[in-house]
mmCIF file of C-alpha atoms and ligand atoms in Angstrom:
data_model
loop_
_atom_site.group_PDB
_atom_site.id
_atom_site.type_symbol
_atom_site.label_atom_id
_atom_site.label_comp_id
_atom_site.label_asym_id
_atom_site.label_seq_id
_atom_site.Cartn_x
_atom_site.Cartn_y
_atom_site.Cartn_z
ATOM 1 C CA MET Y 1 0.000 0.000 0.000
ATOM 2 C CA LEU Y 2 1.406 3.416 -0.946
ATOM 3 C CA GLU Y 3 1.009 6.259 1.515
ATOM 4 C CA ARG Y 4 2.657 9.523 2.512
ATOM 5 C CA ASP Y 5 4.798 9.767 5.609
ATOM 6 C CA PRO Y 6 4.742 12.958 7.763
ATOM 7 C CA LYS Y 7 7.428 14.538 5.547
ATOM 8 C CA GLY Y 8 5.319 14.032 2.450
ATOM 9 C CA ASN Y 9 7.399 11.235 0.966
ATOM 10 C CA ILE Y 10 5.553 8.372 -0.615
ATOM 11 C CA ARG Y 11 6.500 4.998 0.752
ATOM 12 C CA ASP Y 12 5.366 1.443 0.446
ATOM 13 C CA ARG Y 13 4.007 0.196 3.748
ATOM 14 C CA LEU Y 14 4.154 -3.437 2.758
ATOM 15 C CA GLU Y 15 7.932 -3.252 2.485
ATOM 16 C CA GLU Y 16 8.155 -2.091 6.073
ATOM 17 C CA GLU Y 17 6.050 -4.862 7.521
ATOM 18 C CA PRO Y 18 8.314 -7.226 9.394
ATOM 19 C CA MET Y 19 8.324 -10.755 8.032
ATOM 20 C CA THR Y 20 7.299 -12.045 11.429
ATOM 21 C CA ASN Y 21 3.848 -10.489 11.152
ATOM 22 C CA ARG Y 22 2.921 -12.400 8.054
ATOM 23 C CA LEU Y 23 0.921 -15.100 9.843
ATOM 24 C CA GLN Y 24 -2.462 -14.472 11.383
ATOM 25 C CA TRP Y 25 -4.698 -16.670 13.496
ATOM 26 C CA ASP Y 26 -8.341 -16.898 14.431
ATOM 27 C CA VAL Y 27 -10.394 -19.231 16.608
ATOM 28 C CA PHE Y 28 -13.738 -20.849 15.803
ATOM 29 C CA ILE Y 29 -15.754 -22.070 18.768
ATOM 30 C CA SER Y 30 -18.195 -24.928 18.352
ATOM 31 C CA SER Y 31 -20.784 -24.121 20.975
ATOM 32 C CA GLN Y 32 -22.079 -26.461 23.646
ATOM 33 C CA ILE Y 33 -24.362 -29.268 22.468
ATOM 34 C CA PRO Y 34 -26.309 -31.823 24.544
ATOM 35 C CA ALA Y 35 -24.439 -35.029 25.408
ATOM 36 C CA ILE Y 36 -26.607 -37.945 26.505
ATOM 37 C CA THR Y 37 -25.461 -39.589 29.746
ATOM 38 C CA ASN Y 38 -26.965 -41.006 32.944
ATOM 39 C CA ASP Y 39 -24.107 -39.743 35.063
ATOM 40 C CA LEU Y 40 -25.391 -36.269 35.797
ATOM 41 C CA PRO Y 41 -24.305 -34.033 38.643
ATOM 42 C CA PRO Y 42 -26.744 -33.634 41.526
ATOM 43 C CA GLY Y 43 -29.652 -31.445 40.512
ATOM 44 C CA ALA Y 44 -28.828 -31.448 36.788
ATOM 45 C CA SER Y 45 -31.274 -32.769 34.214
ATOM 46 C CA GLU Y 46 -28.948 -32.775 31.210
ATOM 47 C CA MET Y 47 -25.302 -32.581 30.283
ATOM 48 C CA LYS Y 48 -23.721 -30.527 27.556
ATOM 49 C CA TRP Y 49 -20.303 -30.995 25.983
ATOM 50 C CA SER Y 50 -17.836 -28.180 26.578
ATOM 51 C CA PRO Y 51 -17.322 -25.588 23.829
ATOM 52 C CA ILE Y 52 -14.543 -26.707 21.458
ATOM 53 C CA SER Y 53 -11.888 -24.464 19.864
ATOM 54 C CA SER Y 54 -10.483 -24.864 16.348
ATOM 55 C CA THR Y 55 -7.680 -22.500 15.341
ATOM 56 C CA LEU Y 56 -6.940 -21.363 11.798
ATOM 57 C CA ILE Y 57 -3.396 -20.106 11.282
ATOM 58 C CA SER Y 58 -3.101 -18.383 7.936
ATOM 59 C CA GLY Y 59 -0.633 -16.723 5.654
ATOM 60 C CA LYS Y 60 -1.463 -14.660 2.594
ATOM 61 C CA ARG Y 61 -2.781 -17.633 0.659
ATOM 62 C CA ASP Y 62 -2.582 -20.864 2.667
ATOM 63 C CA ALA Y 63 -3.816 -21.926 6.084
ATOM 64 C CA VAL Y 64 -3.409 -24.660 8.686
ATOM 65 C CA LEU Y 65 -6.294 -25.802 10.887
ATOM 66 C CA VAL Y 66 -5.590 -27.030 14.406
ATOM 67 C CA ASP Y 67 -8.272 -29.454 15.702
ATOM 68 C CA THR Y 68 -11.873 -29.961 14.561
ATOM 69 C CA ALA Y 69 -15.113 -30.469 16.525
ATOM 70 C CA ILE Y 70 -17.245 -33.610 17.149
ATOM 71 C CA THR Y 71 -20.478 -33.853 15.196
ATOM 72 C CA VAL Y 72 -21.133 -33.589 11.466
ATOM 73 C CA GLU Y 73 -23.265 -30.492 12.030
ATOM 74 C CA GLN Y 74 -20.596 -28.751 14.125
ATOM 75 C CA ASN Y 75 -17.951 -29.565 11.558
ATOM 76 C CA GLN Y 76 -20.060 -28.320 8.652
ATOM 77 C CA LYS Y 77 -20.226 -24.942 10.387
ATOM 78 C CA LEU Y 78 -16.487 -25.057 10.967
ATOM 79 C CA ALA Y 79 -15.936 -25.906 7.282
ATOM 80 C CA GLU Y 80 -18.084 -22.914 6.219
ATOM 81 C CA TRP Y 81 -16.030 -20.654 8.469
ATOM 82 C CA ILE Y 82 -12.778 -21.904 6.936
ATOM 83 C CA ALA Y 83 -14.173 -21.474 3.409
ATOM 84 C CA ALA Y 84 -15.216 -17.904 4.260
ATOM 85 C CA SER Y 85 -11.600 -17.075 5.093
ATOM 86 C CA GLY Y 86 -10.810 -17.544 1.405
ATOM 87 C CA LYS Y 87 -7.612 -19.399 2.307
ATOM 88 C CA ASN Y 88 -6.370 -22.640 0.845
ATOM 89 C CA LEU Y 89 -6.305 -25.220 3.645
ATOM 90 C CA THR Y 90 -3.096 -27.229 3.268
ATOM 91 C CA THR Y 91 -2.976 -29.069 6.591
ATOM 92 C CA ILE Y 92 -5.113 -30.178 9.533
ATOM 93 C CA TYR Y 93 -3.141 -30.826 12.713
ATOM 94 C CA ALA Y 94 -4.558 -32.682 15.731
ATOM 95 C CA THR Y 95 -3.050 -31.670 19.075
ATOM 96 C CA HIS Y 96 -4.168 -34.912 20.755
ATOM 97 C CA GLY Y 97 -6.155 -38.076 20.145
ATOM 98 C CA HIS Y 98 -9.544 -37.295 21.700
ATOM 99 C CA GLY Y 99 -12.410 -37.742 19.245
ATOM 100 C CA ASP Y 100 -13.910 -34.354 20.059
ATOM 101 C CA HIS Y 101 -10.901 -32.767 18.330
ATOM 102 C CA PHE Y 102 -10.525 -34.853 15.153
ATOM 103 C CA PHE Y 103 -13.837 -36.484 14.185
ATOM 104 C CA GLY Y 104 -14.477 -33.623 11.740
ATOM 105 C CA VAL Y 105 -11.661 -34.282 9.297
ATOM 106 C CA ASN Y 106 -13.861 -36.072 6.731
ATOM 107 C CA THR Y 107 -16.295 -33.122 6.678
ATOM 108 C CA ILE Y 108 -13.546 -30.484 6.425
ATOM 109 C CA ARG Y 109 -11.831 -32.374 3.633
ATOM 110 C CA LYS Y 110 -14.969 -32.333 1.471
ATOM 111 C CA GLY Y 111 -14.165 -28.678 0.799
ATOM 112 C CA PHE Y 112 -10.384 -29.113 0.899
ATOM 113 C CA PRO Y 113 -9.622 -32.582 -0.514
ATOM 114 C CA ASN Y 114 -5.902 -31.844 -0.705
ATOM 115 C CA ALA Y 115 -5.537 -30.920 2.967
ATOM 116 C CA GLN Y 116 -3.157 -33.278 4.725
ATOM 117 C CA PHE Y 117 -4.215 -34.571 8.128
ATOM 118 C CA VAL Y 118 -1.235 -35.021 10.447
ATOM 119 C CA ALA Y 119 -0.418 -35.815 14.065
ATOM 120 C CA THR Y 120 2.486 -37.307 15.984
ATOM 121 C CA ARG Y 121 2.848 -41.082 16.108
ATOM 122 C CA GLU Y 122 1.875 -41.098 19.814
ATOM 123 C CA VAL Y 123 -1.256 -39.041 19.153
ATOM 124 C CA ILE Y 124 -2.212 -41.451 16.368
ATOM 125 C CA ALA Y 125 -2.095 -44.347 18.852
ATOM 126 C CA VAL Y 126 -4.683 -42.574 21.055
ATOM 127 C CA MET Y 127 -6.765 -41.713 17.979
ATOM 128 C CA GLN Y 128 -6.905 -45.342 16.888
ATOM 129 C CA LYS Y 129 -8.493 -46.318 20.212
ATOM 130 C CA GLN Y 130 -10.929 -43.394 20.113
ATOM 131 C CA ALA Y 131 -12.039 -44.219 16.562
ATOM 132 C CA SER Y 132 -12.230 -47.998 17.082
ATOM 133 C CA ALA Y 133 -15.714 -49.415 16.462
ATOM 134 C CA PRO Y 134 -16.280 -50.649 20.045
ATOM 135 C CA PHE Y 135 -15.258 -47.339 21.582
ATOM 136 C CA VAL Y 136 -17.231 -45.243 19.100
ATOM 137 C CA SER Y 137 -20.333 -47.349 19.816
ATOM 138 C CA ALA Y 138 -19.940 -47.430 23.580
ATOM 139 C CA TYR Y 139 -18.867 -43.836 24.115
ATOM 140 C CA TRP Y 140 -19.366 -41.395 21.263
ATOM 141 C CA LYS Y 141 -22.561 -42.727 19.633
ATOM 142 C CA VAL Y 142 -24.262 -43.025 23.025
ATOM 143 C CA ARG Y 143 -23.596 -39.386 23.765
ATOM 144 C CA PHE Y 144 -24.238 -38.071 20.239
ATOM 145 C CA PRO Y 145 -26.640 -40.536 18.570
ATOM 146 C CA GLY Y 146 -26.870 -40.140 14.790
ATOM 147 C CA GLN Y 147 -24.416 -37.233 14.838
ATOM 148 C CA ILE Y 148 -20.978 -38.865 14.483
ATOM 149 C CA ASP Y 149 -19.485 -39.120 10.991
ATOM 150 C CA SER Y 150 -19.494 -42.721 9.729
ATOM 151 C CA THR Y 151 -16.043 -42.055 8.237
ATOM 152 C CA LEU Y 152 -13.486 -41.302 10.925
ATOM 153 C CA ILE Y 153 -10.097 -40.514 9.459
ATOM 154 C CA ILE Y 154 -6.890 -41.295 11.324
ATOM 155 C CA ALA Y 155 -4.021 -38.855 10.821
ATOM 156 C CA ASP Y 156 -0.859 -39.575 8.865
ATOM 157 C CA GLU Y 157 2.276 -39.469 10.946
ATOM 158 C CA LEU Y 158 3.944 -36.094 11.158
ATOM 159 C CA LYS Y 159 7.474 -37.130 10.257
ATOM 160 C CA GLU Y 160 9.071 -33.730 10.832
ATOM 161 C CA VAL Y 161 8.539 -31.694 13.971
ATOM 162 C CA VAL Y 162 7.696 -28.672 11.859
ATOM 163 C CA ILE Y 163 4.779 -27.840 9.569
ATOM 164 C CA GLU Y 164 5.716 -25.146 7.065
ATOM 165 C CA LEU Y 165 3.248 -22.410 6.247
ATOM 166 C CA GLU Y 166 4.437 -19.984 3.578
ATOM 167 C CA GLY Y 167 8.012 -20.277 4.816
ATOM 168 C CA GLU Y 168 7.098 -19.854 8.507
ATOM 169 C CA GLN Y 169 7.406 -22.688 10.996
ATOM 170 C CA LEU Y 170 4.656 -24.247 13.106
ATOM 171 C CA VAL Y 171 6.328 -26.518 15.644
ATOM 172 C CA SER Y 172 4.753 -29.608 17.189
ATOM 173 C CA VAL Y 173 5.790 -29.730 20.856
ATOM 174 C CA PRO Y 174 5.264 -33.016 22.735
ATOM 175 C CA LEU Y 175 3.649 -32.459 26.148
ATOM 176 C CA GLY Y 176 3.123 -36.017 27.443
ATOM 177 C CA HIS Y 177 0.131 -36.653 29.684
ATOM 178 C CA THR Y 178 -2.263 -33.741 30.165
ATOM 179 C CA ASP Y 179 -5.998 -34.479 29.987
ATOM 180 C CA THR Y 180 -5.117 -37.687 28.131
ATOM 181 C CA ASP Y 181 -1.914 -39.484 27.113
ATOM 182 C CA SER Y 182 0.682 -38.274 24.595
ATOM 183 C CA THR Y 183 -0.664 -34.792 23.952
ATOM 184 C CA THR Y 184 1.034 -31.940 22.094
ATOM 185 C CA CYS Y 185 0.676 -28.257 21.419
ATOM 186 C CA LEU Y 186 1.456 -26.359 18.226
ATOM 187 C CA HIS Y 187 3.871 -23.465 18.710
ATOM 188 C CA VAL Y 188 4.258 -20.647 16.189
ATOM 189 C CA PRO Y 189 7.410 -18.815 17.328
ATOM 190 C CA SER Y 190 7.165 -15.987 14.770
ATOM 191 C CA ILE Y 191 3.864 -14.752 16.264
ATOM 192 C CA GLY Y 192 4.222 -16.062 19.844
ATOM 193 C CA LEU Y 193 1.209 -18.334 19.527
ATOM 194 C CA VAL Y 194 0.650 -21.625 21.331
ATOM 195 C CA VAL Y 195 -2.368 -23.694 20.343
ATOM 196 C CA ALA Y 196 -2.576 -25.767 23.483
ATOM 197 C CA GLY Y 197 -5.253 -28.362 22.775
ATOM 198 C CA ASP Y 198 -6.515 -29.791 26.066
ATOM 199 C CA SER Y 199 -3.342 -29.078 28.013
ATOM 200 C CA ALA Y 200 -4.820 -25.694 28.956
ATOM 201 C CA TYR Y 201 -8.432 -24.806 29.677
ATOM 202 C CA ASN Y 202 -9.858 -21.303 29.505
ATOM 203 C CA ASP Y 203 -12.648 -20.752 32.050
ATOM 204 C CA VAL Y 204 -14.074 -24.252 31.454
ATOM 205 C CA HIS Y 205 -13.931 -27.084 34.013
ATOM 206 C CA LEU Y 206 -11.003 -29.462 33.377
ATOM 207 C CA HIS Y 207 -11.415 -33.090 32.346
ATOM 208 C CA LEU Y 208 -9.469 -34.859 35.107
ATOM 209 C CA GLY Y 209 -11.131 -38.244 34.671
ATOM 210 C CA GLU Y 210 -8.171 -39.762 32.774
ATOM 211 C CA SER Y 211 -5.466 -38.683 35.205
ATOM 212 C CA ASN Y 212 -4.440 -39.429 38.780
ATOM 213 C CA ALA Y 213 -2.448 -37.447 41.338
ATOM 214 C CA GLU Y 214 0.783 -38.808 39.820
ATOM 215 C CA THR Y 215 0.012 -38.090 36.143
ATOM 216 C CA ARG Y 216 -1.346 -34.682 37.070
ATOM 217 C CA LYS Y 217 2.269 -33.811 37.976
ATOM 218 C CA ASP Y 218 3.100 -34.585 34.341
ATOM 219 C CA TRP Y 219 0.308 -32.220 33.362
ATOM 220 C CA ILE Y 220 1.810 -29.432 35.504
ATOM 221 C CA ALA Y 221 5.211 -30.117 33.874
ATOM 222 C CA ALA Y 222 3.572 -29.823 30.442
ATOM 223 C CA LEU Y 223 2.212 -26.412 31.437
ATOM 224 C CA ASP Y 224 5.734 -25.428 32.561
ATOM 225 C CA THR Y 225 6.911 -26.389 29.068
ATOM 226 C CA ILE Y 226 4.315 -24.074 27.508
ATOM 227 C CA GLU Y 227 5.396 -21.224 29.803
ATOM 228 C CA SER Y 228 9.024 -21.771 28.798
ATOM 229 C CA LEU Y 229 7.997 -20.912 25.222
ATOM 230 C CA LYS Y 230 7.003 -17.451 26.529
ATOM 231 C CA PRO Y 231 3.866 -17.262 24.398
ATOM 232 C CA ALA Y 232 2.009 -14.029 23.771
ATOM 233 C CA ALA Y 233 -1.251 -15.951 23.250
ATOM 234 C CA VAL Y 234 -2.458 -19.404 24.272
ATOM 235 C CA VAL Y 235 -5.560 -20.983 22.756
ATOM 236 C CA ALA Y 236 -7.223 -23.619 24.936
ATOM 237 C CA GLY Y 237 -8.980 -26.618 23.383
ATOM 238 C CA HIS Y 238 -12.010 -25.781 25.499
ATOM 239 C CA LYS Y 239 -12.667 -22.115 26.166
ATOM 240 C CA ARG Y 240 -15.533 -19.895 27.171
ATOM 241 C CA PRO Y 241 -16.768 -18.159 23.999
ATOM 242 C CA GLY Y 242 -15.344 -14.642 23.935
ATOM 243 C CA ALA Y 243 -12.669 -15.298 26.556
ATOM 244 C CA ALA Y 244 -9.271 -13.774 25.736
ATOM 245 C CA ASP Y 245 -6.529 -16.187 24.661
ATOM 246 C CA THR Y 246 -4.164 -14.879 27.291
ATOM 247 C CA PRO Y 247 -1.119 -16.840 28.504
ATOM 248 C CA ASN Y 248 -2.541 -16.420 32.045
ATOM 249 C CA ILE Y 249 -4.720 -19.454 31.368
ATOM 250 C CA VAL Y 250 -1.618 -21.649 31.728
ATOM 251 C CA GLU Y 251 -1.145 -20.636 35.362
ATOM 252 C CA GLU Y 252 -4.919 -20.779 35.952
ATOM 253 C CA THR Y 253 -4.963 -24.360 34.671
ATOM 254 C CA LYS Y 254 -2.134 -25.285 37.054
ATOM 255 C CA LYS Y 255 -3.989 -23.694 39.948
ATOM 256 C CA TYR Y 256 -7.168 -25.615 39.133
ATOM 257 C CA ILE Y 257 -5.230 -28.916 39.103
ATOM 258 C CA ARG Y 258 -3.565 -28.125 42.445
ATOM 259 C CA ASP Y 259 -6.887 -27.040 43.973
ATOM 260 C CA PHE Y 260 -8.521 -30.250 42.770
ATOM 261 C CA ASP Y 261 -5.780 -32.493 44.194
ATOM 262 C CA ARG Y 262 -5.770 -30.677 47.532
ATOM 263 C CA THR Y 263 -9.560 -30.757 47.781
ATOM 264 C CA ALA Y 264 -9.632 -34.433 46.756
ATOM 265 C CA ALA Y 265 -7.212 -35.235 49.607
ATOM 266 C CA ASN Y 266 -9.401 -33.396 52.105
ATOM 267 C CA THR Y 267 -12.804 -34.815 51.167
ATOM 268 C CA GLN Y 268 -14.449 -38.233 51.453
ATOM 269 C CA THR Y 269 -17.005 -38.401 48.661
ATOM 270 C CA ALA Y 270 -17.365 -37.295 45.056
ATOM 271 C CA LEU Y 271 -20.214 -35.033 46.107
ATOM 272 C CA GLU Y 272 -18.125 -33.265 48.768
ATOM 273 C CA LEU Y 273 -15.268 -32.795 46.317
ATOM 274 C CA TYR Y 274 -17.641 -31.503 43.642
ATOM 275 C CA LEU Y 275 -19.332 -29.017 45.962
ATOM 276 C CA GLN Y 276 -16.072 -27.704 47.440
ATOM 277 C CA MET Y 277 -14.558 -27.184 43.991
ATOM 278 C CA LEU Y 278 -17.712 -25.317 42.957
ATOM 279 C CA VAL Y 279 -17.149 -22.933 45.865
ATOM 280 C CA LEU Y 280 -13.672 -22.195 44.435
ATOM 281 C CA TYR Y 281 -14.892 -22.150 40.816
ATOM 282 C CA PRO Y 282 -18.545 -21.089 40.817
ATOM 283 C CA ASP Y 283 -18.557 -19.630 37.308
ATOM 284 C CA ARG Y 284 -16.502 -21.947 35.066
ATOM 285 C CA VAL Y 285 -18.328 -23.412 32.096
ATOM 286 C CA ASN Y 286 -19.664 -26.987 32.383
ATOM 287 C CA PRO Y 287 -19.719 -28.205 36.018
ATOM 288 C CA ALA Y 288 -20.828 -31.620 34.659
ATOM 289 C CA VAL Y 289 -17.185 -32.176 33.663
ATOM 290 C CA LEU Y 290 -16.139 -31.449 37.257
ATOM 291 C CA TRP Y 291 -18.685 -34.037 38.403
ATOM 292 C CA ASN Y 292 -17.094 -36.632 36.089
ATOM 293 C CA SER Y 293 -13.643 -35.738 37.451
ATOM 294 C CA ALA Y 294 -14.864 -36.048 41.043
ATOM 295 C CA ARG Y 295 -16.506 -39.421 40.332
ATOM 296 C CA ALA Y 296 -13.313 -40.705 38.712
ATOM 297 C CA VAL Y 297 -11.185 -39.783 41.708
ATOM 298 C CA LYS Y 298 -13.677 -41.149 44.248
ATOM 299 C CA PRO Y 299 -15.397 -44.063 42.494
ATOM 300 C CA GLY Y 300 -18.334 -45.634 44.266
ATOM 301 C CA SER Y 301 -18.602 -42.871 46.864
HETATM 302 ZN ZN1 ZN C 1 -11.274 -32.142 24.469
#
């Protein structure tokens, strides 16, 4: 773009833009939808799934999507949003193997048949379990009857640590156990962005049902790893719509984990744990997830 500077000289603004500002990012949130389950918190009559974040990192022409949503309908909306960006989707990256972050690949690829779907080898192992017929029937189809894509695509192995986007690097960082095994985040050093998947939560109750006090130390270490990257923005896999993608959510996630472990040690039953955590966190999205966490840590109570 040509414009005049204060001295009246014409200059080209594009030439002055630093290379590092070439990438942009935006987050699409798939809003909460009902999930059918009998295991409801006291007083609740239904459960909803937490809002899910998908991040589009784009250059001038191409883009990379990080994580999809669950149902065909959610993913159709996500696909429309990507199409509206006008970018050419080259790659879909899954941060971790939970179905609620990769079941949409078939739908997204209908509009972008050349988009590669990639994840680390360890993430693929979790994906294979999540997409196996017995698990899909027993878990996902029960919660979302008639809404799960009949074609669930497993990622190809990301052989390099880096995904290239118009000459910039998006780096896959292994995080180990966070809310499930073998998770990762995607780090974009040139713009200080970390797309955290489910290692960080933003004002939504954490899924602690797959961890124990020991593996939650691994989770804290994973959050230390994210902090060591000194990000300017961190996108959580589950965030309250409209919440800022501030790096503060990393410390907030650590605090929630520590509060949960301390409260779990000082309570007898799932109900006590649930109610005491709600005193500390009265406003986080989706207390039903806290109920599941409490039941997992105190089964049969
Ligand atoms: Zn998730």
